[in-house]
Amino acid sequence: MRQEEKSQEARRRIAEAAIDCLVELGYHGSSTTRIVERSGMSRGAMQHHFPSKQDLIVGATDILLEGVIRRSEPLLADLEARRIGFPELVERLWKHFIGSRRYQAVLELMNASRTDPELQSRITPTLDRWNRIIDERMARLFSSVSGDPSEVALLMQMTRALLRGLALRDGGPLPPAMVRRMLERWAQLVEPCLSWPAEKENPCRS
Amino acid sequence: MRQEEKSQEARRRIAEAAIDCLVELGYHGSSTTRIVERSGMSRGAMQHHFPSKQDLIVGATDILLEGVIRRSEPLLADLEARRIGFPELVERLWKHFIGSRRYQAVLELMNASRTDPELQSRITPTLDRWNRIIDERMARLFSSVSGDPSEVALLMQMTRALLRGLALRDGGPLPPAMVRRMLERWAQLVEPCLSWPAEKENPCRS
DNA sequence: AATAAAACAGTACGCTCTGATTGTTTTTAC
DNA sequence: GTAAAAACAATCAGAGCGTACTGTTTTATT
């Protein structure tokens, strides 16, 4: 069906324009007019593919987060294959995902969903899915020196929270060098708590 | 001047209503109409005290953040007087500030300011001031075992980033017990890197 | 080839928001 | 006590938004 793929391409174009608008103009600056102008489509096209603005935002959210999940597959696979260490994992998580330009759109959506139940009900499952995927992979890669399996998940949640907090900077923009220092320091603090299964055994605390 | 304090009281009432709206409705749900309705004042009163919406938001921001700074004074003083440890500091920072209901308004403003230069130029200095105040107090309370004075500031920045990331939850709402676990774990990881000046000397790394 | 359906284009309408304006009350100053 | 200024009240106009609607083109079906 050639029409099917044309249709999907149109949906994608509009959704990408919406994502760009979220990054550059924020949620409350992203009107349907500006989004459709940036996409190069017509109002009618948008109306056809996304009957309401909610549908548009939700559609853009799905494309955005699905893209995140899809693009994280090869990175995670590479991680497992090369037995990469925790510091490098943190660095990549920052570079490719949470520190990336597109994540600003995710932040906008997460923030907007706090006071928009309908949006929240659509965002939460996808977000949780991504978190679960990463947690599962991590649990396979690392294990806690304390023997508690929930320990790895806890540390991963903390890692995500830290990176999120860095992406949503307060005050002046954090210089990249400062960010790098924090990521390194964090990895340094956490690494002794993790061990590669049946490889090395670092004690977590003296 | 009795008029002066009446005026300030009116300003405060409207600004507080704005803060409440930010918490409950988010930035893009906080119209001047809803804010003024919640404040119990009239449009004209608001118009008088805050000529434009920008003025209102900026005014609310100042009151919000000044309140944060003012309320943190006794806590910091208590901290110094009682020589409280790092875990308790983290817990209080969360309980009274970053984990509090009002901080959701700060998050809304920080997020909005990303794509609103004028708002950003007003928010950044106050936010930086708060950060500097805390950093300075911390530098007085703790010192790094490595001897590097910038180390304490780095760890405080990381602490703030982590708490910020927790306040801006992704996915489903974090259960308080999980938050507490993370805060405890974080304090556990960082504490060995800090020392009370001329009291005890824990090595940071084995 | 003919018909139906999907995709796309452009316009118009109703609504809400903001900022401005005009009028009224209260407070301060002389 | 009176005049001026500040504070407050109420209404209005303009702009921008989302969406419904009508018309046109393209694609799929038979």
Tab-separated table of C-alpha atoms (C1' of nucleotides) in Angstrom:
chain	number	residue	atom	x	y	z
A	1	MET	CA	0.000	0.000	0.000
A	2	ARG	CA	1.718	3.157	-1.121
A	3	GLN	CA	-0.880	5.354	0.442
A	4	GLU	CA	-0.203	3.850	3.824
A	5	GLU	CA	3.418	4.876	3.827
A	6	LYS	CA	2.677	8.312	2.462
A	7	SER	CA	0.247	8.793	5.263
A	8	GLN	CA	2.749	7.682	7.851
A	9	GLU	CA	5.348	9.975	6.348
A	10	ALA	CA	2.965	12.914	6.682
A	11	ARG	CA	2.241	11.983	10.291
A	12	ARG	CA	5.940	11.762	10.965
A	13	ARG	CA	6.670	15.139	9.394
A	14	ILE	CA	4.031	16.893	11.453
A	15	ALA	CA	5.066	15.123	14.629
A	16	GLU	CA	8.721	16.037	14.051
A	17	ALA	CA	7.712	19.652	13.576
A	18	ALA	CA	5.839	19.446	16.859
A	19	ILE	CA	8.922	18.055	18.586
A	20	ASP	CA	11.081	20.841	17.162
A	21	CYS	CA	8.578	23.404	18.368
A	22	LEU	CA	8.581	21.880	21.832
A	23	VAL	CA	12.355	22.141	21.967
A	24	GLU	CA	12.563	25.679	20.648
A	25	LEU	CA	9.363	27.347	21.798
A	26	GLY	CA	8.332	25.219	24.760
A	27	TYR	CA	4.932	23.716	25.333
A	28	HIS	CA	3.025	26.946	25.728
A	29	GLY	CA	4.610	28.420	22.612
A	30	SER	CA	3.789	25.458	20.410
A	31	SER	CA	0.507	26.364	18.800
A	32	THR	CA	-0.932	24.200	16.065
A	33	THR	CA	-0.444	27.095	13.660
A	34	ARG	CA	3.287	27.317	14.260
A	35	ILE	CA	3.663	23.557	14.199
A	36	VAL	CA	1.873	23.171	10.901
A	37	GLU	CA	3.778	26.096	9.407
A	38	ARG	CA	7.070	24.540	10.359
A	39	SER	CA	6.018	21.181	8.971
A	40	GLY	CA	5.266	22.717	5.591
A	41	MET	CA	1.883	21.004	5.537
A	42	SER	CA	-1.538	22.524	5.474
A	43	ARG	CA	-4.028	22.891	8.256
A	44	GLY	CA	-6.271	20.364	6.555
A	45	ALA	CA	-3.547	17.737	6.460
A	46	MET	CA	-2.929	18.152	10.126
A	47	GLN	CA	-6.639	18.089	10.828
A	48	HIS	CA	-6.869	14.819	8.955
A	49	HIS	CA	-4.037	13.050	10.703
A	50	PHE	CA	-4.493	14.609	14.129
A	51	PRO	CA	-8.122	15.622	14.723
A	52	SER	CA	-7.318	17.558	17.883
A	53	LYS	CA	-4.284	19.127	19.467
A	54	GLN	CA	-4.293	16.475	22.147
A	55	ASP	CA	-4.018	13.855	19.424
A	56	LEU	CA	-1.128	15.761	17.901
A	57	ILE	CA	0.758	16.065	21.158
A	58	VAL	CA	0.128	12.447	22.051
A	59	GLY	CA	1.174	11.338	18.578
A	60	ALA	CA	4.360	13.375	18.790
A	61	THR	CA	5.012	11.909	22.233
A	62	ASP	CA	4.706	8.364	20.938
A	63	ILE	CA	7.029	9.027	18.011
A	64	LEU	CA	9.502	10.791	20.262
A	65	LEU	CA	9.642	8.118	22.944
A	66	GLU	CA	9.447	5.201	20.526
A	67	GLY	CA	12.451	6.746	18.802
A	68	VAL	CA	14.264	6.855	22.105
A	69	ILE	CA	13.535	3.184	22.744
A	70	ARG	CA	14.481	2.181	19.220
A	71	ARG	CA	17.739	4.095	19.257
A	72	SER	CA	18.716	2.752	22.649
A	73	GLU	CA	18.669	-0.851	21.429
A	74	PRO	CA	22.009	-0.795	19.585
A	75	LEU	CA	23.648	1.129	22.410
A	76	LEU	CA	22.517	-1.418	24.968
A	77	ALA	CA	23.533	-4.289	22.732
A	78	ASP	CA	26.967	-2.745	22.286
A	79	LEU	CA	27.182	-2.323	26.010
A	80	GLU	CA	26.582	-6.002	26.594
A	81	ALA	CA	28.874	-7.128	23.826
A	82	ARG	CA	31.840	-5.014	24.887
A	83	ARG	CA	31.295	-5.351	28.612
A	84	ILE	CA	31.498	-1.636	29.021
A	85	GLY	CA	31.925	-0.158	32.470
A	86	PHE	CA	29.545	2.006	34.447
A	87	PRO	CA	31.332	5.319	33.786
A	88	GLU	CA	31.036	4.874	30.060
A	89	LEU	CA	27.385	3.897	30.428
A	90	VAL	CA	26.648	7.113	32.274
A	91	GLU	CA	28.515	9.141	29.683
A	92	ARG	CA	26.578	7.590	26.829
A	93	LEU	CA	23.259	7.868	28.587
A	94	TRP	CA	23.943	11.561	28.852
A	95	LYS	CA	25.391	12.109	25.419
A	96	HIS	CA	22.806	10.195	23.430
A	97	PHE	CA	19.665	10.602	25.484
A	98	ILE	CA	19.109	12.742	28.515
A	99	GLY	CA	21.652	15.388	27.584
A	100	SER	CA	20.556	15.507	23.975
A	101	ARG	CA	18.592	18.254	22.326
A	102	ARG	CA	15.513	16.108	21.833
A	103	TYR	CA	15.241	15.309	25.510
A	104	GLN	CA	14.227	18.909	26.066
A	105	ALA	CA	10.981	18.010	24.318
A	106	VAL	CA	10.550	15.083	26.694
A	107	LEU	CA	11.037	17.448	29.604
A	108	GLU	CA	8.382	19.769	28.232
A	109	LEU	CA	5.975	16.880	27.886
A	110	MET	CA	6.732	15.462	31.319
A	111	ASN	CA	6.190	18.855	32.839
A	112	ALA	CA	2.978	19.498	30.930
A	113	SER	CA	1.632	16.069	31.784
A	114	ARG	CA	1.834	16.849	35.483
A	115	THR	CA	-1.229	19.056	35.198
A	116	ASP	CA	-2.812	17.302	32.205
A	117	PRO	CA	-4.178	13.898	33.272
A	118	GLU	CA	-5.049	12.787	29.761
A	119	LEU	CA	-1.571	13.508	28.491
A	120	GLN	CA	-0.088	11.863	31.556
A	121	SER	CA	-2.010	8.666	30.990
A	122	ARG	CA	-0.506	8.449	27.530
A	123	ILE	CA	3.045	9.413	28.451
A	124	THR	CA	3.520	7.390	31.604
A	125	PRO	CA	3.348	3.897	30.076
A	126	THR	CA	5.903	4.660	27.357
A	127	LEU	CA	8.236	6.338	29.797
A	128	ASP	CA	7.941	3.483	32.255
A	129	ARG	CA	8.612	1.043	29.474
A	130	TRP	CA	11.880	2.739	28.582
A	131	ASN	CA	12.916	2.769	32.223
A	132	ARG	CA	12.074	-0.905	32.580
A	133	ILE	CA	14.059	-1.810	29.479
A	134	ILE	CA	17.139	-0.063	30.780
A	135	ASP	CA	16.732	-1.474	34.258
A	136	GLU	CA	16.434	-5.010	32.927
A	137	ARG	CA	19.513	-4.667	30.779
A	138	MET	CA	21.422	-3.197	33.656
A	139	ALA	CA	20.375	-5.994	35.939
A	140	ARG	CA	21.783	-8.374	33.356
A	141	LEU	CA	25.018	-6.415	33.026
A	142	PHE	CA	25.746	-5.617	36.607
A	143	SER	CA	24.935	-7.063	39.944
A	144	SER	CA	25.133	-5.525	43.362
A	145	VAL	CA	27.995	-6.421	45.635
A	146	SER	CA	25.501	-6.518	48.470
A	147	GLY	CA	23.643	-9.308	46.739
A	148	ASP	CA	20.382	-7.428	46.761
A	149	PRO	CA	18.999	-7.414	43.220
A	150	SER	CA	16.845	-4.339	43.827
A	151	GLU	CA	20.036	-2.441	44.577
A	152	VAL	CA	20.964	-2.189	40.907
A	153	ALA	CA	17.522	-0.863	40.025
A	154	LEU	CA	17.782	1.696	42.795
A	155	LEU	CA	21.123	2.936	41.545
A	156	MET	CA	19.822	3.153	38.017
A	157	GLN	CA	16.828	5.181	39.170
A	158	MET	CA	19.183	7.494	40.991
A	159	THR	CA	21.333	7.799	37.895
A	160	ARG	CA	18.342	8.731	35.801
A	161	ALA	CA	17.182	11.232	38.397
A	162	LEU	CA	20.600	12.888	38.479
A	163	LEU	CA	20.803	13.182	34.699
A	164	ARG	CA	17.250	14.501	34.586
A	165	GLY	CA	18.163	17.119	37.122
A	166	LEU	CA	21.145	18.116	35.013
A	167	ALA	CA	19.042	18.363	31.862
A	168	LEU	CA	16.619	20.634	33.687
A	169	ARG	CA	19.240	23.089	34.791
A	170	ASP	CA	18.353	25.717	37.326
A	171	GLY	CA	20.004	29.101	37.187
A	172	GLY	CA	22.602	29.727	34.539
A	173	PRO	CA	23.436	27.120	31.914
A	174	LEU	CA	25.817	24.516	33.269
A	175	PRO	CA	29.112	24.497	31.395
A	176	PRO	CA	29.691	21.128	29.686
A	177	ALA	CA	32.940	20.705	31.567
A	178	MET	CA	31.056	20.945	34.843
A	179	VAL	CA	28.525	18.394	33.658
A	180	ARG	CA	31.310	16.035	32.704
A	181	ARG	CA	32.902	16.426	36.103
A	182	MET	CA	29.633	15.541	37.787
A	183	LEU	CA	29.061	12.516	35.616
A	184	GLU	CA	32.575	11.275	36.298
A	185	ARG	CA	32.206	11.857	40.000
A	186	TRP	CA	28.895	10.038	40.066
A	187	ALA	CA	30.300	7.049	38.227
A	188	GLN	CA	33.225	7.035	40.609
A	189	LEU	CA	30.903	6.935	43.598
A	190	VAL	CA	28.630	4.228	42.255
A	191	GLU	CA	31.090	1.917	40.538
A	192	PRO	CA	32.340	0.263	43.732
A	193	CYS	CA	28.774	-0.806	44.471
A	194	LEU	CA	28.449	-2.718	41.226
A	195	SER	CA	30.196	-5.790	40.002
A	196	TRP	CA	30.281	-7.658	36.724
A	197	PRO	CA	28.732	-11.024	37.451
A	198	ALA	CA	31.542	-13.512	38.014
A	199	GLU	CA	34.297	-11.163	37.048
A	200	LYS	CA	35.471	-8.786	39.700
A	201	GLU	CA	34.196	-8.134	43.170
A	202	ASN	CA	34.722	-4.624	44.476
A	203	PRO	CA	33.482	-3.950	47.951
A	204	CYS	CA	30.894	-1.230	48.067
A	205	ARG	CA	31.798	0.215	51.412
A	206	SER	CA	34.872	-0.158	53.442
B	1	MET	CA	2.543	54.451	55.755
B	2	ARG	CA	-0.538	52.344	56.032
B	3	GLN	CA	-1.169	52.438	52.334
B	4	GLU	CA	2.224	51.005	51.662
B	5	GLU	CA	1.569	47.854	53.633
B	6	LYS	CA	-1.896	47.443	52.228
B	7	SER	CA	-0.410	47.641	48.797
B	8	GLN	CA	2.203	45.082	49.591
B	9	GLU	CA	-0.428	42.814	51.069
B	10	ALA	CA	-2.421	43.015	47.844
B	11	ARG	CA	0.659	42.247	45.802
B	12	ARG	CA	1.393	39.302	48.025
B	13	ARG	CA	-2.131	37.917	47.777
B	14	ILE	CA	-2.112	38.038	44.006
B	15	ALA	CA	1.357	36.580	43.778
B	16	GLU	CA	0.402	33.746	46.126
B	17	ALA	CA	-2.614	33.008	43.955
B	18	ALA	CA	-0.300	32.901	40.957
B	19	ILE	CA	1.977	30.446	42.746
B	20	ASP	CA	-0.972	28.236	43.660
B	21	CYS	CA	-2.139	28.275	40.056
B	22	LEU	CA	1.329	27.333	38.858
B	23	VAL	CA	1.342	24.361	41.206
B	24	GLU	CA	-2.152	23.176	40.369
B	25	LEU	CA	-2.692	24.190	36.761
B	26	GLY	CA	0.835	24.516	35.433
B	27	TYR	CA	2.243	27.452	33.532
B	28	HIS	CA	0.056	27.149	30.485
B	29	GLY	CA	-3.076	26.788	32.580
B	30	SER	CA	-2.401	29.864	34.690
B	31	SER	CA	-4.229	32.660	32.930
B	32	THR	CA	-4.516	36.045	34.553
B	33	THR	CA	-8.259	35.487	34.810
B	34	ARG	CA	-7.923	32.351	36.878
B	35	ILE	CA	-5.182	33.844	39.004
B	36	VAL	CA	-7.174	36.926	39.860
B	37	GLU	CA	-10.303	34.876	40.536
B	38	ARG	CA	-8.403	32.721	42.977
B	39	SER	CA	-6.896	35.757	44.661
B	40	GLY	CA	-10.327	37.192	45.330
B	41	MET	CA	-9.263	40.523	43.881
B	42	SER	CA	-10.529	42.328	40.854
B	43	ARG	CA	-8.959	42.633	37.458
B	44	GLY	CA	-8.330	46.299	38.073
B	45	ALA	CA	-6.403	45.636	41.247
B	46	MET	CA	-4.184	43.205	39.444
B	47	GLN	CA	-3.774	45.604	36.567
B	48	HIS	CA	-2.659	48.236	39.011
B	49	HIS	CA	-0.083	46.165	40.823
B	50	PHE	CA	1.086	44.111	37.862
B	51	PRO	CA	0.643	46.026	34.592
B	52	SER	CA	1.361	42.994	32.415
B	53	LYS	CA	1.371	39.253	32.795
B	54	GLN	CA	5.151	39.230	32.595
B	55	ASP	CA	5.220	41.568	35.578
B	56	LEU	CA	2.890	39.268	37.446
B	57	ILE	CA	4.933	36.164	36.752
B	58	VAL	CA	8.176	37.902	37.563
B	59	GLY	CA	6.682	39.335	40.735
B	60	ALA	CA	5.434	35.933	41.799
B	61	THR	CA	8.842	34.476	41.018
B	62	ASP	CA	10.570	37.012	43.236
B	63	ILE	CA	8.185	36.407	46.116
B	64	LEU	CA	8.464	32.643	45.688
B	65	LEU	CA	12.234	32.519	45.583
B	66	GLU	CA	12.740	35.199	48.204
B	67	GLY	CA	10.532	33.080	50.438
B	68	VAL	CA	12.734	30.096	49.782
B	69	ILE	CA	15.835	32.063	50.707
B	70	ARG	CA	14.224	33.570	53.784
B	71	ARG	CA	12.942	30.231	55.051
B	72	SER	CA	16.254	28.512	54.506
B	73	GLU	CA	18.052	30.864	56.892
B	74	PRO	CA	16.868	29.270	60.172
B	75	LEU	CA	17.396	25.802	58.788
B	76	LEU	CA	20.976	26.587	57.819
B	77	ALA	CA	21.602	28.272	61.146
B	78	ASP	CA	20.259	25.244	62.967
B	79	LEU	CA	22.467	23.076	60.849
B	80	GLU	CA	25.560	24.970	61.894
B	81	ALA	CA	24.567	25.152	65.525
B	82	ARG	CA	23.812	21.479	65.922
B	83	ARG	CA	26.555	20.215	63.640
B	84	ILE	CA	24.132	18.104	61.744
B	85	GLY	CA	25.398	15.420	59.398
B	86	PHE	CA	25.078	15.197	55.658
B	87	PRO	CA	22.235	12.638	55.626
B	88	GLU	CA	20.034	14.868	57.695
B	89	LEU	CA	20.901	17.837	55.499
B	90	VAL	CA	19.762	15.964	52.414
B	91	GLU	CA	16.574	14.877	54.126
B	92	ARG	CA	15.735	18.419	55.179
B	93	LEU	CA	16.631	19.884	51.816
B	94	TRP	CA	14.111	17.495	50.334
B	95	LYS	CA	11.417	17.834	52.954
B	96	HIS	CA	11.400	21.598	53.254
B	97	PHE	CA	12.393	22.733	49.783
B	98	ILE	CA	12.869	20.662	46.682
B	99	GLY	CA	10.358	17.985	47.641
B	100	SER	CA	7.805	20.497	48.860
B	101	ARG	CA	4.614	21.420	47.106
B	102	ARG	CA	5.781	24.947	46.337
B	103	TYR	CA	8.832	23.744	44.496
B	104	GLN	CA	6.522	22.524	41.747
B	105	ALA	CA	5.928	26.174	40.955
B	106	VAL	CA	9.670	26.739	40.774
B	107	LEU	CA	9.908	23.844	38.337
B	108	GLU	CA	7.199	25.375	36.178
B	109	LEU	CA	9.033	28.681	36.141
B	110	MET	CA	12.417	27.137	35.433
B	111	ASN	CA	10.917	25.199	32.577
B	112	ALA	CA	9.075	28.178	31.165
B	113	SER	CA	12.140	30.367	31.438
B	114	ARG	CA	14.055	28.074	29.119
B	115	THR	CA	12.137	29.450	26.152
B	116	ASP	CA	11.383	32.869	27.617
B	117	PRO	CA	14.549	34.990	27.766
B	118	GLU	CA	12.970	37.825	29.693
B	119	LEU	CA	11.703	35.502	32.389
B	120	GLN	CA	15.023	33.718	32.463
B	121	SER	CA	16.946	36.921	33.028
B	122	ARG	CA	14.819	37.566	36.093
B	123	ILE	CA	14.844	34.056	37.478
B	124	THR	CA	18.484	33.148	37.019
B	125	PRO	CA	20.012	35.672	39.446
B	126	THR	CA	17.689	34.745	42.307
B	127	LEU	CA	18.169	31.050	41.708
B	128	ASP	CA	21.928	31.444	41.523
B	129	ARG	CA	21.845	33.455	44.710
B	130	TRP	CA	20.093	30.662	46.589
B	131	ASN	CA	22.559	28.136	45.264
B	132	ARG	CA	25.476	30.319	46.268
B	133	ILE	CA	24.092	30.810	49.765
B	134	ILE	CA	23.779	27.077	50.294
B	135	ASP	CA	27.154	26.369	48.763
B	136	GLU	CA	28.838	28.902	51.004
B	137	ARG	CA	27.228	27.519	54.136
B	138	MET	CA	28.138	24.030	53.119
B	139	ALA	CA	31.708	25.014	52.490
B	140	ARG	CA	31.754	26.362	56.026
B	141	LEU	CA	30.175	23.220	57.472
B	142	PHE	CA	32.034	20.552	55.591
B	143	SER	CA	35.341	20.223	53.877
B	144	SER	CA	36.522	17.700	51.382
B	145	VAL	CA	38.808	14.927	52.494
B	146	SER	CA	40.726	15.421	49.278
B	147	GLY	CA	41.543	18.953	50.321
B	148	ASP	CA	40.092	20.436	47.155
B	149	PRO	CA	37.626	23.171	48.187
B	150	SER	CA	35.723	23.004	44.891
B	151	GLU	CA	34.924	19.394	45.717
B	152	VAL	CA	32.295	20.370	48.273
B	153	ALA	CA	30.619	22.693	45.790
B	154	LEU	CA	30.614	19.961	43.188
B	155	LEU	CA	28.941	17.503	45.530
B	156	MET	CA	26.360	20.084	46.504
B	157	GLN	CA	25.567	20.770	42.874
B	158	MET	CA	25.138	17.062	42.331
B	159	THR	CA	22.890	16.828	45.361
B	160	ARG	CA	20.706	19.614	44.045
B	161	ALA	CA	20.592	18.011	40.601
B	162	LEU	CA	19.526	14.686	42.071
B	163	LEU	CA	16.765	16.223	44.163
B	164	ARG	CA	15.605	18.276	41.192
B	165	GLY	CA	15.420	15.126	39.136
B	166	LEU	CA	13.354	13.485	41.837
B	167	ALA	CA	10.980	16.427	42.046
B	168	LEU	CA	10.462	16.261	38.296
B	169	ARG	CA	9.445	12.659	38.252
B	170	ASP	CA	9.231	10.843	34.972
B	171	GLY	CA	6.691	8.081	34.533
B	172	GLY	CA	4.502	7.160	37.466
B	173	PRO	CA	4.686	9.044	40.756
B	174	LEU	CA	7.585	7.863	42.880
B	175	PRO	CA	6.435	6.349	46.165
B	176	PRO	CA	7.779	8.325	49.116
B	177	ALA	CA	9.467	5.241	50.487
B	178	MET	CA	11.459	4.926	47.262
B	179	VAL	CA	12.452	8.571	47.450
B	180	ARG	CA	13.626	8.103	51.003
B	181	ARG	CA	15.674	5.090	50.003
B	182	MET	CA	17.374	7.109	47.280
B	183	LEU	CA	18.123	10.017	49.561
B	184	GLU	CA	19.595	7.687	52.172
B	185	ARG	CA	21.654	5.896	49.574
B	186	TRP	CA	22.939	9.163	48.193
B	187	ALA	CA	23.926	10.425	51.615
B	188	GLN	CA	25.642	7.112	52.261
B	189	LEU	CA	27.675	7.450	49.081
B	190	VAL	CA	28.701	11.053	49.620
B	191	GLU	CA	29.290	11.174	53.352
B	192	PRO	CA	32.713	9.482	53.239
B	193	CYS	CA	33.897	12.257	50.912
B	194	LEU	CA	33.111	14.985	53.437
B	195	SER	CA	34.570	15.750	56.790
B	196	TRP	CA	33.722	18.150	59.578
B	197	PRO	CA	36.646	20.506	59.778
B	198	ALA	CA	38.914	19.328	62.557
B	199	GLU	CA	36.590	16.676	63.830
B	200	LYS	CA	36.642	13.419	62.004
B	201	GLU	CA	38.480	12.374	58.910
B	202	ASN	CA	36.794	9.701	56.825
B	203	PRO	CA	38.643	8.629	53.765
B	204	CYS	CA	36.649	9.194	50.625
B	205	ARG	CA	37.876	6.256	48.673
B	206	SER	CA	39.516	3.071	49.779
C	1	DA	C1'	-13.174	3.373	-16.529
C	2	DA	C1'	-16.051	4.558	-12.678
C	3	DT	C1'	-16.892	5.080	-8.072
C	4	DA	C1'	-15.682	5.461	-3.323
C	5	DA	C1'	-12.607	6.690	0.024
C	6	DA	C1'	-8.656	8.709	1.754
C	7	DA	C1'	-5.504	12.703	1.793
C	8	DC	C1'	-4.928	17.365	1.463
C	9	DA	C1'	-6.028	22.560	1.126
C	10	DG	C1'	-8.129	26.805	2.642
C	11	DT	C1'	-11.526	29.440	5.050
C	12	DA	C1'	-14.568	30.745	8.758
C	13	DC	C1'	-16.364	30.642	13.317
C	14	DG	C1'	-16.461	30.655	18.308
C	15	DC	C1'	-13.862	30.956	22.293
C	16	DT	C1'	-10.441	32.575	25.594
C	17	DC	C1'	-6.798	35.396	26.780
C	18	DT	C1'	-4.402	39.731	27.353
C	19	DG	C1'	-3.916	44.541	27.638
C	20	DA	C1'	-6.263	48.940	27.534
C	21	DT	C1'	-9.778	52.161	29.041
C	22	DT	C1'	-12.973	54.400	31.864
C	23	DG	C1'	-15.218	55.002	36.225
C	24	DT	C1'	-15.384	54.671	41.443
C	25	DT	C1'	-13.647	54.480	46.093
C	26	DT	C1'	-10.121	55.139	49.502
C	27	DT	C1'	-6.018	57.174	51.292
C	28	DT	C1'	-2.525	60.775	51.702
C	29	DA	C1'	-0.821	65.592	51.649
C	30	DC	C1'	-1.280	70.442	52.258
D	1	DG	C1'	-11.410	70.206	54.345
D	2	DT	C1'	-10.054	69.780	49.938
D	3	DA	C1'	-7.324	68.374	46.145
D	4	DA	C1'	-4.385	64.952	44.315
D	5	DA	C1'	-2.862	60.460	43.968
D	6	DA	C1'	-3.177	55.801	44.748
D	7	DA	C1'	-6.052	51.608	44.849
D	8	DC	C1'	-9.644	49.176	43.135
D	9	DA	C1'	-13.680	47.851	39.990
D	10	DA	C1'	-15.795	46.732	35.610
D	11	DT	C1'	-16.043	46.601	30.828
D	12	DC	C1'	-14.223	46.437	26.089
D	13	DA	C1'	-11.548	45.649	21.934
D	14	DG	C1'	-8.003	43.168	19.491
D	15	DA	C1'	-5.336	39.035	18.768
D	16	DG	C1'	-4.511	34.317	18.692
D	17	DC	C1'	-6.030	29.907	19.370
D	18	DG	C1'	-8.361	25.406	18.239
D	19	DT	C1'	-11.592	23.241	15.498
D	20	DA	C1'	-15.403	22.621	12.348
D	21	DC	C1'	-16.564	22.989	7.692
D	22	DT	C1'	-16.427	22.935	2.566
D	23	DG	C1'	-13.933	22.092	-1.544
D	24	DT	C1'	-10.150	19.778	-4.297
D	25	DT	C1'	-6.857	16.316	-5.462
D	26	DT	C1'	-4.956	11.762	-5.179
D	27	DT	C1'	-5.272	6.850	-4.482
D	28	DA	C1'	-7.571	2.352	-4.224
D	29	DT	C1'	-11.234	-0.801	-5.654
D	30	DT	C1'	-14.129	-3.301	-8.869
